[in-house]
Short mmCIF file of C-alpha atoms in Angstrom, two decimals:
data_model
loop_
_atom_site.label_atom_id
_atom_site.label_comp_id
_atom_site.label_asym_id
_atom_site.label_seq_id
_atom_site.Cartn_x
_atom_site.Cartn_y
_atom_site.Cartn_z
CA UNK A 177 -7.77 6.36 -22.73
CA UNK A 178 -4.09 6.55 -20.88
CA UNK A 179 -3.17 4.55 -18.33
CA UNK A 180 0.14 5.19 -16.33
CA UNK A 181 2.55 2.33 -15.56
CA UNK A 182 4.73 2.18 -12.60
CA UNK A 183 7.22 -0.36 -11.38
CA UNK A 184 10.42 -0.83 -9.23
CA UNK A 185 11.87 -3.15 -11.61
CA UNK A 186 11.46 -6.75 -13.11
CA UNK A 187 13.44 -10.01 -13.20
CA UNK A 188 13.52 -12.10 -16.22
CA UNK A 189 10.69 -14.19 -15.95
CA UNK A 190 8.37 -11.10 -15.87
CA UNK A 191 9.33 -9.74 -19.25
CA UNK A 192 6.80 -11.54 -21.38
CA UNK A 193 3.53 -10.65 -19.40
CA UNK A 194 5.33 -6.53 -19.58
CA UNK A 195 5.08 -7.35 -23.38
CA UNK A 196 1.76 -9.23 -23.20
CA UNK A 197 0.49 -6.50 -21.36
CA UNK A 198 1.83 -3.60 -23.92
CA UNK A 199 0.35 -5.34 -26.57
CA UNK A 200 -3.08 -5.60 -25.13
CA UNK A 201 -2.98 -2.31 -24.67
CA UNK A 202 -1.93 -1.29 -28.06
CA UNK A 203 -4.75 -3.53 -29.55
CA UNK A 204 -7.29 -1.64 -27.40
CA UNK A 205 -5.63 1.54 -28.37
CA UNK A 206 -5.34 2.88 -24.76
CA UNK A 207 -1.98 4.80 -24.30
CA UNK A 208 0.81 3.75 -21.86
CA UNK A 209 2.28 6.63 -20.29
CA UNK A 210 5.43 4.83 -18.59
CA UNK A 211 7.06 5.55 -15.34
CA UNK A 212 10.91 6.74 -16.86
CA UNK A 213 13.25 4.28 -14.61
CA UNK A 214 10.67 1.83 -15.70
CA UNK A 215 10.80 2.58 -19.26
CA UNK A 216 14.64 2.86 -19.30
CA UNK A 217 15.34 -0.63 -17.80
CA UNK A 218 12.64 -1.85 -20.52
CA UNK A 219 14.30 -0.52 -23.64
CA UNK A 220 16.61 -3.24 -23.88
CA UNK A 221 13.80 -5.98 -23.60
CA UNK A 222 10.97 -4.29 -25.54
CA UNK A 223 10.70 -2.74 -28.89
CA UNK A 224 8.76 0.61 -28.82
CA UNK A 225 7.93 1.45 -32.30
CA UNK A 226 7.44 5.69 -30.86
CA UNK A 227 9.09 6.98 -28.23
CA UNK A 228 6.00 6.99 -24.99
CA UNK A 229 5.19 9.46 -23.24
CA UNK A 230 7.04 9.61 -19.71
CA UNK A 231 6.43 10.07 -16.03
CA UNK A 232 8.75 10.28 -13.16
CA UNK A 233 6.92 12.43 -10.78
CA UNK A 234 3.36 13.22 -9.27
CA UNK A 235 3.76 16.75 -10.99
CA UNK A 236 3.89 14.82 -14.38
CA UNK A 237 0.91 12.84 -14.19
CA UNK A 238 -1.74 14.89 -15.95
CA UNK A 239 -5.76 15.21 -15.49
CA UNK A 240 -5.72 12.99 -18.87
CA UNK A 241 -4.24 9.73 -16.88
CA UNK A 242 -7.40 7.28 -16.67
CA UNK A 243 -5.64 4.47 -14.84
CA UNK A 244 -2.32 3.60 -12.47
CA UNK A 245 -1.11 0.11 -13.30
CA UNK A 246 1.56 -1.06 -10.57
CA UNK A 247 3.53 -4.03 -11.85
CA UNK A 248 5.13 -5.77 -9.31
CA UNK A 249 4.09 -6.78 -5.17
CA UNK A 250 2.17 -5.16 -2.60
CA UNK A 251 5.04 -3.03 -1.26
CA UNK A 252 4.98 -1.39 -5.01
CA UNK A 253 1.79 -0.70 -4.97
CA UNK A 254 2.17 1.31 -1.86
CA UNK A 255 4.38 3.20 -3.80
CA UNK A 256 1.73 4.34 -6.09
CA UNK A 257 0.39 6.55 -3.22
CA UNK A 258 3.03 9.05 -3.87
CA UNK A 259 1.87 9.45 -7.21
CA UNK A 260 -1.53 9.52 -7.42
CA UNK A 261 -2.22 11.42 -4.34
CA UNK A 262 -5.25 13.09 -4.06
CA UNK A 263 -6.12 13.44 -7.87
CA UNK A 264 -8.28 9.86 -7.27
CA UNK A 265 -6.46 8.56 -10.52
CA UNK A 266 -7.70 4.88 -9.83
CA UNK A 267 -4.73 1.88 -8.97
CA UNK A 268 -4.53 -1.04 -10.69
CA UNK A 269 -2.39 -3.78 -9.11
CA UNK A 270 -1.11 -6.57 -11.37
CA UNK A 271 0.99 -9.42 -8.99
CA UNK A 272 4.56 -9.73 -10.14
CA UNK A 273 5.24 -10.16 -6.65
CA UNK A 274 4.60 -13.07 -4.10
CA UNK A 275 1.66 -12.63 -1.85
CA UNK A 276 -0.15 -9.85 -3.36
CA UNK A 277 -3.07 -9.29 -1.17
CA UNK A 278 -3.09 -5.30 -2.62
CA UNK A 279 -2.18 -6.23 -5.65
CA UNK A 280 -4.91 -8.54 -6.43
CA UNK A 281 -4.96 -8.87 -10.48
CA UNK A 282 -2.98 -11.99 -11.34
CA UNK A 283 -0.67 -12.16 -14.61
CA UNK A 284 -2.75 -14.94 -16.36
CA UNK A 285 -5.62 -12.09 -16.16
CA UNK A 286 -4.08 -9.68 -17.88
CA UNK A 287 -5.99 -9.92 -21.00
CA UNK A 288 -9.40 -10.04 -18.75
CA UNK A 289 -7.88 -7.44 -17.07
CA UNK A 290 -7.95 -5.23 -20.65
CA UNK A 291 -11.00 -6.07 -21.59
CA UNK A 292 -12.64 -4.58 -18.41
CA UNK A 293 -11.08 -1.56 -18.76
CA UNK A 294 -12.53 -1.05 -22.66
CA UNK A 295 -15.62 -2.50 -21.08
CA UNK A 296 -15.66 -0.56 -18.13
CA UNK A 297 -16.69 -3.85 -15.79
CA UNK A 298 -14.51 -3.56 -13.01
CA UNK A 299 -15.22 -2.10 -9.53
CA UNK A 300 -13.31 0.47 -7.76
CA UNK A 301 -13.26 0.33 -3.42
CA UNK A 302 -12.39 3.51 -2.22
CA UNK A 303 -9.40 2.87 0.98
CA UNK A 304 -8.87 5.21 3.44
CA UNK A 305 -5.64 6.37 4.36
CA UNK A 306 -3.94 7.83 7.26
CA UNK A 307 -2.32 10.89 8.11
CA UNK A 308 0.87 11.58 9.91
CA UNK A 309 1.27 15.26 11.62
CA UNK A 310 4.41 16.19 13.78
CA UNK A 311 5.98 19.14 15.05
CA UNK A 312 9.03 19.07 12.62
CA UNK A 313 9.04 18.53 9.12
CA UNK A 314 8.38 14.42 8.06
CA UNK A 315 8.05 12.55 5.12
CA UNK A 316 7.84 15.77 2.63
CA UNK A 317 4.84 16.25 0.85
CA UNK A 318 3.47 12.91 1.49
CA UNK A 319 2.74 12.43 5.04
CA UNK A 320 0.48 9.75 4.48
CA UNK A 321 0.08 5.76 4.22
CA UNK A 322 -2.29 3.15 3.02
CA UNK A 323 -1.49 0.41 5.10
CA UNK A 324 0.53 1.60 8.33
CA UNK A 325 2.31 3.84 10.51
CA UNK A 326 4.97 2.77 13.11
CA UNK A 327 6.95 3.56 15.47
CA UNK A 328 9.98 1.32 15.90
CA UNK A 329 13.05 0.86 18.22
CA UNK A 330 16.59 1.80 15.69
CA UNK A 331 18.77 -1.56 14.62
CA UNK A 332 19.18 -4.21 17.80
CA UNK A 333 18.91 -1.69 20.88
CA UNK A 334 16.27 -2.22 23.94
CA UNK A 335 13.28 -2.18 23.88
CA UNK A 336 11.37 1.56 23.75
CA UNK A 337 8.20 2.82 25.81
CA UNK A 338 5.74 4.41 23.75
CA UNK A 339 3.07 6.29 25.62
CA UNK A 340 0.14 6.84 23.46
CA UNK A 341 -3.79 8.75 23.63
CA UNK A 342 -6.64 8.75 21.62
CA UNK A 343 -8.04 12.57 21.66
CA UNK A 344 -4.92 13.41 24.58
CA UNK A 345 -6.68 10.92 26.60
CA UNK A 346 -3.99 8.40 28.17
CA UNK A 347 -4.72 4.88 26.46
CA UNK A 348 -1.57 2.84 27.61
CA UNK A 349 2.57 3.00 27.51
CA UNK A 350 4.09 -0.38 25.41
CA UNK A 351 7.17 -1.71 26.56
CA UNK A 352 7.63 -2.81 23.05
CA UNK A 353 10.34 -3.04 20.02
CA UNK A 354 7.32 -0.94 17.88
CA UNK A 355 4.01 0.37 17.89
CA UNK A 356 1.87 -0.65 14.60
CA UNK A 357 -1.30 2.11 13.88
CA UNK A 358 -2.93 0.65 10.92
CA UNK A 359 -5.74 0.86 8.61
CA UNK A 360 -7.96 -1.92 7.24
CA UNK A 361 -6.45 -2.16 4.44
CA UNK A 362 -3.15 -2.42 6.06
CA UNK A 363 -4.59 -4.95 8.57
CA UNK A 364 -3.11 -8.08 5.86
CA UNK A 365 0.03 -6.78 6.27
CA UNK A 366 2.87 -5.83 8.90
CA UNK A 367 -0.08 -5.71 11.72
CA UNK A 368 -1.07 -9.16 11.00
CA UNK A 369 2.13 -10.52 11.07
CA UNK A 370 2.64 -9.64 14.65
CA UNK A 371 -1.04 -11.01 15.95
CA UNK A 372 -3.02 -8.10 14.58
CA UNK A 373 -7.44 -9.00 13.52
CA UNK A 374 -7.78 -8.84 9.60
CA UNK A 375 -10.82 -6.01 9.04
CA UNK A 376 -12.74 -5.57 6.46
CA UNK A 377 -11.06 -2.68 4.04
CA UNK A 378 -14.31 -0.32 4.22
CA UNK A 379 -14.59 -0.29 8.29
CA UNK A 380 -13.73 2.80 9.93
CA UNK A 381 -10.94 1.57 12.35
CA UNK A 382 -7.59 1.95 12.96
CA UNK A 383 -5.57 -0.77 14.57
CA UNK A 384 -2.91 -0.34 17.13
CA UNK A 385 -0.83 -3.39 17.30
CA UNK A 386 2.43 -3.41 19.66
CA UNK A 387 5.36 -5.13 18.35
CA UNK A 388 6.95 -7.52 20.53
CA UNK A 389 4.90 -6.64 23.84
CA UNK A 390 7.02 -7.15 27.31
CA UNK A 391 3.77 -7.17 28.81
CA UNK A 392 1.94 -10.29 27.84
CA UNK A 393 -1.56 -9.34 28.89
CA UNK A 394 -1.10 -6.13 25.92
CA UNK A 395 -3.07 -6.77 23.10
CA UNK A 396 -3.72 -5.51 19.64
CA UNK A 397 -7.11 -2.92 19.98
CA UNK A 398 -9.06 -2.02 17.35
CA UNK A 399 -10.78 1.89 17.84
CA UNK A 400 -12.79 4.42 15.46
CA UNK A 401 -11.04 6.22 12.78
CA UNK A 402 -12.06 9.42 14.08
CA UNK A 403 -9.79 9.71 17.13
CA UNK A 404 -6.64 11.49 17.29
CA UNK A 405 -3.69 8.50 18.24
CA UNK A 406 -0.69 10.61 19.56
CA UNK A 407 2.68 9.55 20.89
CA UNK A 408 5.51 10.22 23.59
CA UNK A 409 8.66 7.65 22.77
CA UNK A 410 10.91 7.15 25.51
CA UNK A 411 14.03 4.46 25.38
CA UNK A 412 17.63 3.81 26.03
CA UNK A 413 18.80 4.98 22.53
CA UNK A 414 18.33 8.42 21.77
CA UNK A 415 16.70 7.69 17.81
CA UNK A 416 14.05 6.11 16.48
CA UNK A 417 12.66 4.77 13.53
CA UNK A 418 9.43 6.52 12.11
CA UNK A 419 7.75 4.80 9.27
CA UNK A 420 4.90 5.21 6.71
CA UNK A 421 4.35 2.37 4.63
CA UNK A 422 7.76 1.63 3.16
CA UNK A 423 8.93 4.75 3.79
CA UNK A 424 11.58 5.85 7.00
CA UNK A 425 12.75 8.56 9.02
CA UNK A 426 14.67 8.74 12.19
CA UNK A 427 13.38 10.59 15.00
CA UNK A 428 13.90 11.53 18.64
CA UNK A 429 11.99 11.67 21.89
CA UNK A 430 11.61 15.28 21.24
CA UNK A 431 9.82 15.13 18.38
CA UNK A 432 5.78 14.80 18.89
CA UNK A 433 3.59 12.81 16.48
CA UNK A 434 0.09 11.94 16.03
CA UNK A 435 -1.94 10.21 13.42
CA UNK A 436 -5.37 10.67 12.46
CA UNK A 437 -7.18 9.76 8.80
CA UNK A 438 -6.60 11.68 5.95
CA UNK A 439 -9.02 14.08 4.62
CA UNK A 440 -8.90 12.04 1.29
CA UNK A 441 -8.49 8.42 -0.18
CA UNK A 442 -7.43 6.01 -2.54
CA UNK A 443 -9.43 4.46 -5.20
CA UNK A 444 -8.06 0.90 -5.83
CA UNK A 445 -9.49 -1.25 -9.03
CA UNK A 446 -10.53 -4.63 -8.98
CA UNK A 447 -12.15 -7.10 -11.23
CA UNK A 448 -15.70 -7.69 -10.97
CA UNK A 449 -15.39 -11.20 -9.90
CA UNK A 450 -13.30 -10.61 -7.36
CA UNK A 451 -13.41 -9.11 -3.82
CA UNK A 452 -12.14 -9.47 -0.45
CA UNK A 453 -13.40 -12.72 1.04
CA UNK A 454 -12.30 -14.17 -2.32
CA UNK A 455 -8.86 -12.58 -1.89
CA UNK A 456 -8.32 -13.48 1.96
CA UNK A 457 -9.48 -17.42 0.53
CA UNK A 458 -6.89 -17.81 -1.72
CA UNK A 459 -4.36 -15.61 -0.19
CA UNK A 460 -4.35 -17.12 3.40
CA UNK A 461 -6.18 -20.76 1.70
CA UNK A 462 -9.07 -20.19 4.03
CA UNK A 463 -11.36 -22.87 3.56
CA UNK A 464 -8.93 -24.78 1.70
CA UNK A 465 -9.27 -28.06 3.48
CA UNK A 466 -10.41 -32.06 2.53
CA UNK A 467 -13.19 -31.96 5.27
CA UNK A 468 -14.50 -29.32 3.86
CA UNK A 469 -17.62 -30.54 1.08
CA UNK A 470 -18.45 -27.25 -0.14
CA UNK A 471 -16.48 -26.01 -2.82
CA UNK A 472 -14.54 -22.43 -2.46
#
């Protein structure tokens, strides 16, 4: 078995679970085929008695590659999409981060989290993703997100209007800093944070949440994954920001955009004793009240 390891980087305190988890995986004699800026930050920390094998790009990950393992927060995770693309290599997400609602396998289950993959008791929840197409060339070969796509006004100008259609059918213009078009697995994230409904990862929805309405009767709607959301930007400044995930361009008012779902997914791994009620629980400490008599 070879599992891929990926990270942005590590602070001190996360060294001894990186060793705790490369020793588990020696003992279970699966292979750790290491992400190179990874692996060259770690050489100083970790003794390797061979030199691993090495990654840096989607290109290099091979049909062999079992498992991703991100090592670090959510917004790493999301990273992971660049990599595994559509060769349905499943994700792994191990918290080194803060919240971690993506990446849901905490570092006191690492050895559980080892075990399961020699046992093969774990589940894997296939996420959709979304799909970004526009009449210049965005975002390379990766036009794509797991959690969102936005539209955003550039640094501390006004406010931008963002006419928008499902299937070229006028659905509204926001007088707005942003526009938010999410999925449900991005609904935990930068859509909830400005009023957005959490949804359950396997509904078919997008979720268009405007960021900092003008209008106060505009609300976040929730519609089918199978329209076509398409956008005319408008504003005082003549750029704008363009995002998928983590990831930014700058655009204009000439260029046209439109999102729709992408024609494949992501498979992300879990634990078997684990899922998403139990996740939004102890994430957002639903439940998590003295009135309450029945135990979470």
């Amino acid at each position: 078995m070879q599992v891929a390891l990926y990270s942005r980087g590590f602070i001190t305190e996360d060294i001894a679970n990186i060793r705790l988890l490369l020793e588990e995986l020696r003992r279970a004699e699966i292979e750790a085929v290491i992400y190179e800026p990874f692996y060259r930050t770690l050489q100083e920390h970790v003794f390797f008695e061979h030199q691993p094998v090495l990654f840096s790009s989607s290109e290099q990950l091979s049909e062999n590659i079992d498992f991703l393992m991100s090592l670090g927060g959510d917004g790493t995770l999301l990273d992971t999409v660049c990599y595994v693309r559509d060769s349905n290599i499943p994700v792994i997400g191990i918290n080194f981060g803060r919240l971690g609602f993506l990446a849901s396998i905490g570092k006191e289950e690492i050895h559980a989290l080892v075990q399961a993959l020699q046992n093969r008791t774990y589940v894997v929840d296939r996420r959709a993703l979304l799909h970004l197409d526009a009449n210049i060339p965005l975002f390379g070969e990766v036009p794509y997100a797991l959690n969102e796509f936005t539209i955003h006004k550039k640094d501390s100008s006004a406010m931008v209007k963002i006419h928008t259609y499902l299937n070229g059918e006028f659905l509204n213009t926001y007088w707005a800093d942003g526009l938010i078009v999410a999925t449900p697995t991005g609904s935990t994230g930068y859509s909830l944070s400005c009023g957005g409904p959490i949804v359950f990862p396997e509904a078919g929805n997008f979720i268009i949440t405007p960021v900092a309405p003008h209008n106060l009767n505009v609300r976040p709607i929730i519609v089918p994954d199978d329209n076509i959301i398409s956008f005319e930007v408008e504003g005082r400044s003549e750029q704008f920001l363009c995002t998928l995930d983590s990831r930014m361009e700058t655009i204009d008012s000439t260029v046209q955009i439109a999102v729709k779902k992408e024609v494949f997914s992501i498979n992300l791994l879990r634990l078997d004793d684990s899922n998403f009620l139990h996740t939004i629980r102890n994430k957002l400490l639903w439940g998590i009240d003295a009135r309450n008599a029945i135990k979470l």
